[in-house]
Coordinates of C-alpha atoms in Angstrom, one line a residue:
Chain M
M203 CA -1.3 -3.6 -15.3
E204 CA 0.1 -5.6 -12.4
A205 CA -0.1 -8.8 -14.5
I206 CA 1.3 -7.3 -17.6
S207 CA 4.2 -5.6 -15.8
F208 CA 5.0 -8.9 -14.0
L209 CA 5.1 -10.9 -17.3
L210 CA 7.2 -8.2 -19.0
L211 CA 9.6 -8.3 -16.0
L212 CA 9.8 -12.1 -15.9
F213 CA 9.9 -12.9 -19.6
V214 CA 11.6 -9.8 -21.1
A215 CA 13.5 -7.7 -18.6
V216 CA 15.1 -10.5 -16.5
P217 CA 16.3 -12.6 -19.6
L218 CA 17.7 -9.4 -21.1
K219 CA 19.6 -8.6 -17.9
Y220 CA 21.1 -12.1 -17.4
L221 CA 21.4 -13.4 -21.0
A222 CA 22.2 -10.3 -22.9
H223 CA 23.8 -8.3 -20.0
E224 CA 21.4 -5.4 -20.6
P225 CA 20.0 -4.2 -17.2
L226 CA 18.1 -1.1 -18.5
A227 CA 14.8 -3.0 -18.9
V228 CA 14.9 -4.3 -15.3
R229 CA 15.7 -0.7 -14.1
V230 CA 12.6 0.6 -15.9
I231 CA 10.1 -2.2 -15.5
G232 CA 11.2 -3.2 -12.0
P233 CA 10.0 -0.1 -10.2
L234 CA 6.9 0.1 -12.4
H235 CA 5.9 -3.4 -11.5
G236 CA 6.7 -2.6 -7.8
L237 CA 4.3 0.3 -8.0
A238 CA 1.5 -1.7 -9.7
F239 CA 2.0 -4.6 -7.2
V240 CA 1.7 -2.2 -4.2
A241 CA -1.4 -0.5 -5.7
Y242 CA -3.1 -3.9 -6.4
I243 CA -2.3 -5.3 -2.9
W244 CA -3.4 -2.1 -1.2
L245 CA -6.8 -2.2 -3.1
V246 CA -7.3 -5.8 -2.2
I247 CA -6.6 -5.1 1.5
E248 CA -8.7 -1.9 1.6
S249 CA -11.7 -3.5 -0.1
A250 CA -11.4 -6.7 2.1
A251 CA -11.4 -4.5 5.2
A252 CA -14.4 -2.6 3.8
G253 CA -16.2 -6.0 3.5
A254 CA -16.1 -6.4 -0.2
W255 CA -14.2 -9.7 -0.2
R256 CA -14.4 -12.8 2.1
R257 CA -11.0 -14.0 3.5
P258 CA -10.6 -16.9 1.0
E259 CA -11.3 -14.6 -1.9
A260 CA -8.8 -12.0 -0.6
L261 CA -6.3 -14.8 -0.2
R262 CA -6.9 -16.0 -3.7
L263 CA -6.4 -12.4 -5.1
F264 CA -3.2 -12.1 -3.1
V265 CA -1.7 -15.5 -4.2
G266 CA -2.6 -14.5 -7.8
T267 CA -0.1 -11.7 -7.7
L268 CA 2.7 -14.1 -6.8
L269 CA 2.1 -16.4 -9.8
P270 CA 2.6 -15.6 -13.5
F271 CA -0.8 -15.2 -15.2
G272 CA -2.4 -15.3 -11.7
T273 CA -4.0 -11.9 -11.8
I274 CA -5.4 -12.6 -15.2
F275 CA -6.9 -15.8 -13.7
N276 CA -8.5 -13.6 -11.1
E277 CA -9.8 -11.0 -13.5
K278 CA -13.3 -12.7 -13.9
L279 CA -13.8 -12.7 -10.1
I280 CA -12.9 -9.0 -9.9
R281 CA -15.1 -8.1 -12.8
E282 CA -18.1 -10.0 -11.3
R283 CA -17.7 -8.1 -8.0
L284 CA -16.9 -4.6 -9.4
P285 CA -20.6 -3.3 -9.4
E286 CA -21.0 -4.4 -5.8
S287 CA -17.8 -2.7 -4.5
Chain W
M30 CA 18.9 22.3 -5.4
S31 CA 19.6 19.1 -7.4
A32 CA 16.8 17.0 -8.9
Y33 CA 17.6 14.2 -6.4
L34 CA 17.3 16.6 -3.4
S35 CA 14.0 18.1 -4.8
L36 CA 12.6 14.6 -5.0
K37 CA 13.8 13.8 -1.5
T38 CA 12.1 17.0 -0.2
L39 CA 8.9 15.9 -2.0
H40 CA 9.2 12.4 -0.6
V41 CA 9.5 13.7 3.0
V42 CA 6.6 16.0 2.6
V43 CA 4.3 13.3 1.2
V44 CA 5.5 10.9 3.9
L45 CA 4.4 13.4 6.6
V46 CA 1.0 13.9 4.9
W47 CA 0.5 10.1 4.6
V48 CA 1.5 9.2 8.2
A49 CA -0.7 12.0 9.6
S50 CA -3.6 10.7 7.5
L51 CA -3.0 7.1 8.8
A52 CA -2.8 8.3 12.4
A53 CA -6.0 10.3 11.9
N54 CA -7.7 7.1 10.5
V55 CA -6.8 5.2 13.6
W56 CA -7.7 8.1 15.9
L57 CA -11.1 8.5 14.3
M58 CA -12.0 4.8 14.7
L59 CA -10.8 4.8 18.3
L60 CA -13.0 7.9 18.8
F61 CA -16.2 6.4 17.4
R62 CA -15.7 2.8 18.4
P63 CA -17.1 3.2 21.9
E64 CA -20.2 5.0 20.6
A65 CA -23.4 3.0 20.7
V66 CA -24.7 1.6 17.4
P67 CA -26.4 2.7 15.2
R68 CA -24.3 5.8 15.4
S69 CA -25.9 9.3 15.2
A70 CA -26.3 11.0 11.9
S71 CA -23.7 13.7 12.9
S72 CA -21.1 10.9 13.6
Q73 CA -21.9 9.4 10.2
T74 CA -21.4 12.8 8.6
V75 CA -17.9 13.1 10.2
L76 CA -17.0 9.6 9.1
Q77 CA -18.2 10.2 5.5
S78 CA -16.2 13.5 5.3
W79 CA -13.1 11.7 6.6
K80 CA -13.6 8.9 4.1
K81 CA -13.6 11.5 1.3
L82 CA -10.5 13.3 2.7
D83 CA -8.6 10.0 3.0
R84 CA -9.5 9.1 -0.6
R85 CA -8.4 12.6 -1.9
V86 CA -5.4 13.2 0.3
G87 CA -4.2 10.2 2.4
S88 CA -4.3 7.5 -0.3
P89 CA -2.8 9.6 -3.1
A90 CA -0.1 10.7 -0.7
M91 CA 0.7 7.0 -0.1
M92 CA 1.0 6.3 -3.8
L93 CA 3.2 9.4 -4.3
V94 CA 5.4 8.1 -1.5
W95 CA 5.9 4.9 -3.5
I96 CA 6.3 6.6 -6.9
V97 CA 9.0 9.1 -5.6
G98 CA 10.6 6.5 -3.3
L99 CA 11.0 3.8 -5.9
W100 CA 12.3 6.4 -8.4
M101 CA 15.0 7.5 -5.9
V102 CA 15.8 3.9 -5.1
S103 CA 16.2 3.1 -8.8
Q104 CA 18.2 6.2 -9.6
A105 CA 20.6 5.9 -6.6
G106 CA 20.9 2.1 -6.5
W107 CA 19.8 2.0 -2.9
L108 CA 18.4 -1.5 -3.3
A109 CA 21.9 -2.9 -2.8
F110 CA 21.8 -2.0 0.9
G111 CA 20.2 -4.1 3.5
W112 CA 18.8 -1.2 5.5
M113 CA 16.8 -0.1 2.4
R114 CA 15.4 -3.6 1.9
I115 CA 14.2 -3.6 5.5
K116 CA 12.8 -0.1 5.1
L117 CA 10.9 -1.2 2.0
A118 CA 9.4 -4.1 3.8
L119 CA 8.3 -1.8 6.7
V120 CA 6.8 0.7 4.2
F121 CA 4.9 -2.2 2.6
L122 CA 3.6 -3.2 6.1
L123 CA 2.6 0.4 6.8
S124 CA 0.8 0.6 3.4
A125 CA -1.1 -2.6 4.3
L126 CA -2.1 -1.1 7.7
H127 CA -3.2 2.0 5.9
G128 CA -5.3 -0.2 3.6
V129 CA -6.9 -1.9 6.6
T130 CA -7.7 1.4 8.4
A131 CA -9.0 3.1 5.2
G132 CA -11.3 0.1 4.5
Q133 CA -12.6 -0.1 8.0
A134 CA -13.2 3.7 8.0
R135 CA -15.1 3.3 4.7
R136 CA -17.2 0.5 6.2
M137 CA -18.0 2.6 9.3
A138 CA -19.0 5.5 7.1
S139 CA -21.4 3.5 5.0
D140 CA -22.8 1.3 7.8
A141 CA -23.9 3.0 11.0
T142 CA -24.1 -0.3 12.8
Y143 CA -20.6 -1.5 12.0
T144 CA -17.9 -1.3 14.7
P145 CA -14.2 -2.3 14.2
G146 CA -13.0 -5.3 16.2
P147 CA -10.4 -5.4 18.9
A148 CA -7.6 -5.8 16.3
L149 CA -7.5 -2.0 15.9
G150 CA -5.1 -1.7 18.9
W151 CA -2.8 -4.3 17.3
V152 CA -2.9 -2.3 14.0
T153 CA -2.0 0.9 15.9
G154 CA 0.9 -0.8 17.7
C155 CA 2.3 -2.3 14.4
G156 CA 1.9 1.0 12.6
F157 CA 3.8 2.9 15.3
A158 CA 6.6 0.2 15.4
A159 CA 6.9 0.3 11.6
V160 CA 7.3 4.1 11.6
V161 CA 10.0 3.9 14.3
G162 CA 11.7 1.1 12.3
I163 CA 11.6 3.1 9.1
V164 CA 13.1 6.2 10.7
A165 CA 15.8 4.1 12.4
M166 CA 16.8 2.5 9.1
V167 CA 17.0 5.9 7.3
V168 CA 18.8 7.8 10.0
A169 CA 21.1 5.2 11.5
K170 CA 21.6 2.9 8.5
P171 CA 22.6 0.2 11.0
L172 CA 25.7 -1.8 10.3
F173 CA 23.9 -5.1 10.5
A174 CA 21.8 -4.0 7.6
V175 CA 24.5 -2.4 5.3

């Protein structure tokens, strides 16, 4: 959800606001992405503090949220670890 | 009462629940940290009960703080103000600290030989400073941050 909301914000809502002068999409998707971002980062920090991730892995998961498609790139790592955590 | 004031009331209530839960996380770890490892079965029972309570009350309260808070920010256009941006950054820091304490408490509950490191005092200090900063931003709305 974090990845999808980021892509929608970046490639749909922001162009709509600045090219078509339609700010509604940013007002709707912006807070939704903010919420998904906070939830994702919180889960990474919580599970890293619980010992589920090593520091480089947690860093990789964090950096992934800052880049478009980054979270999708990290999905395999998360899925591999899901049964353990 | 207007819809905005109702949301504001809900926001303050869930903030109180969340911060109390965060403080209790830290207090519980400070309480059990000096205990010799492996901890007793009764200590582990307390830690496991707390872990469940944090998962059912503390963490949902944090998410509700964000849901209601972001809704209010978006409706009232607060993001244009510097004090709100500083407040958001401090709430983000407080959420991260909650994540650290919740994860550490979960680890203590599942591993009777695990003890949190000395960084716990640092986490406590940062959490307290963040709460003071958030209250200062909301109440005083300082001129440098308008």
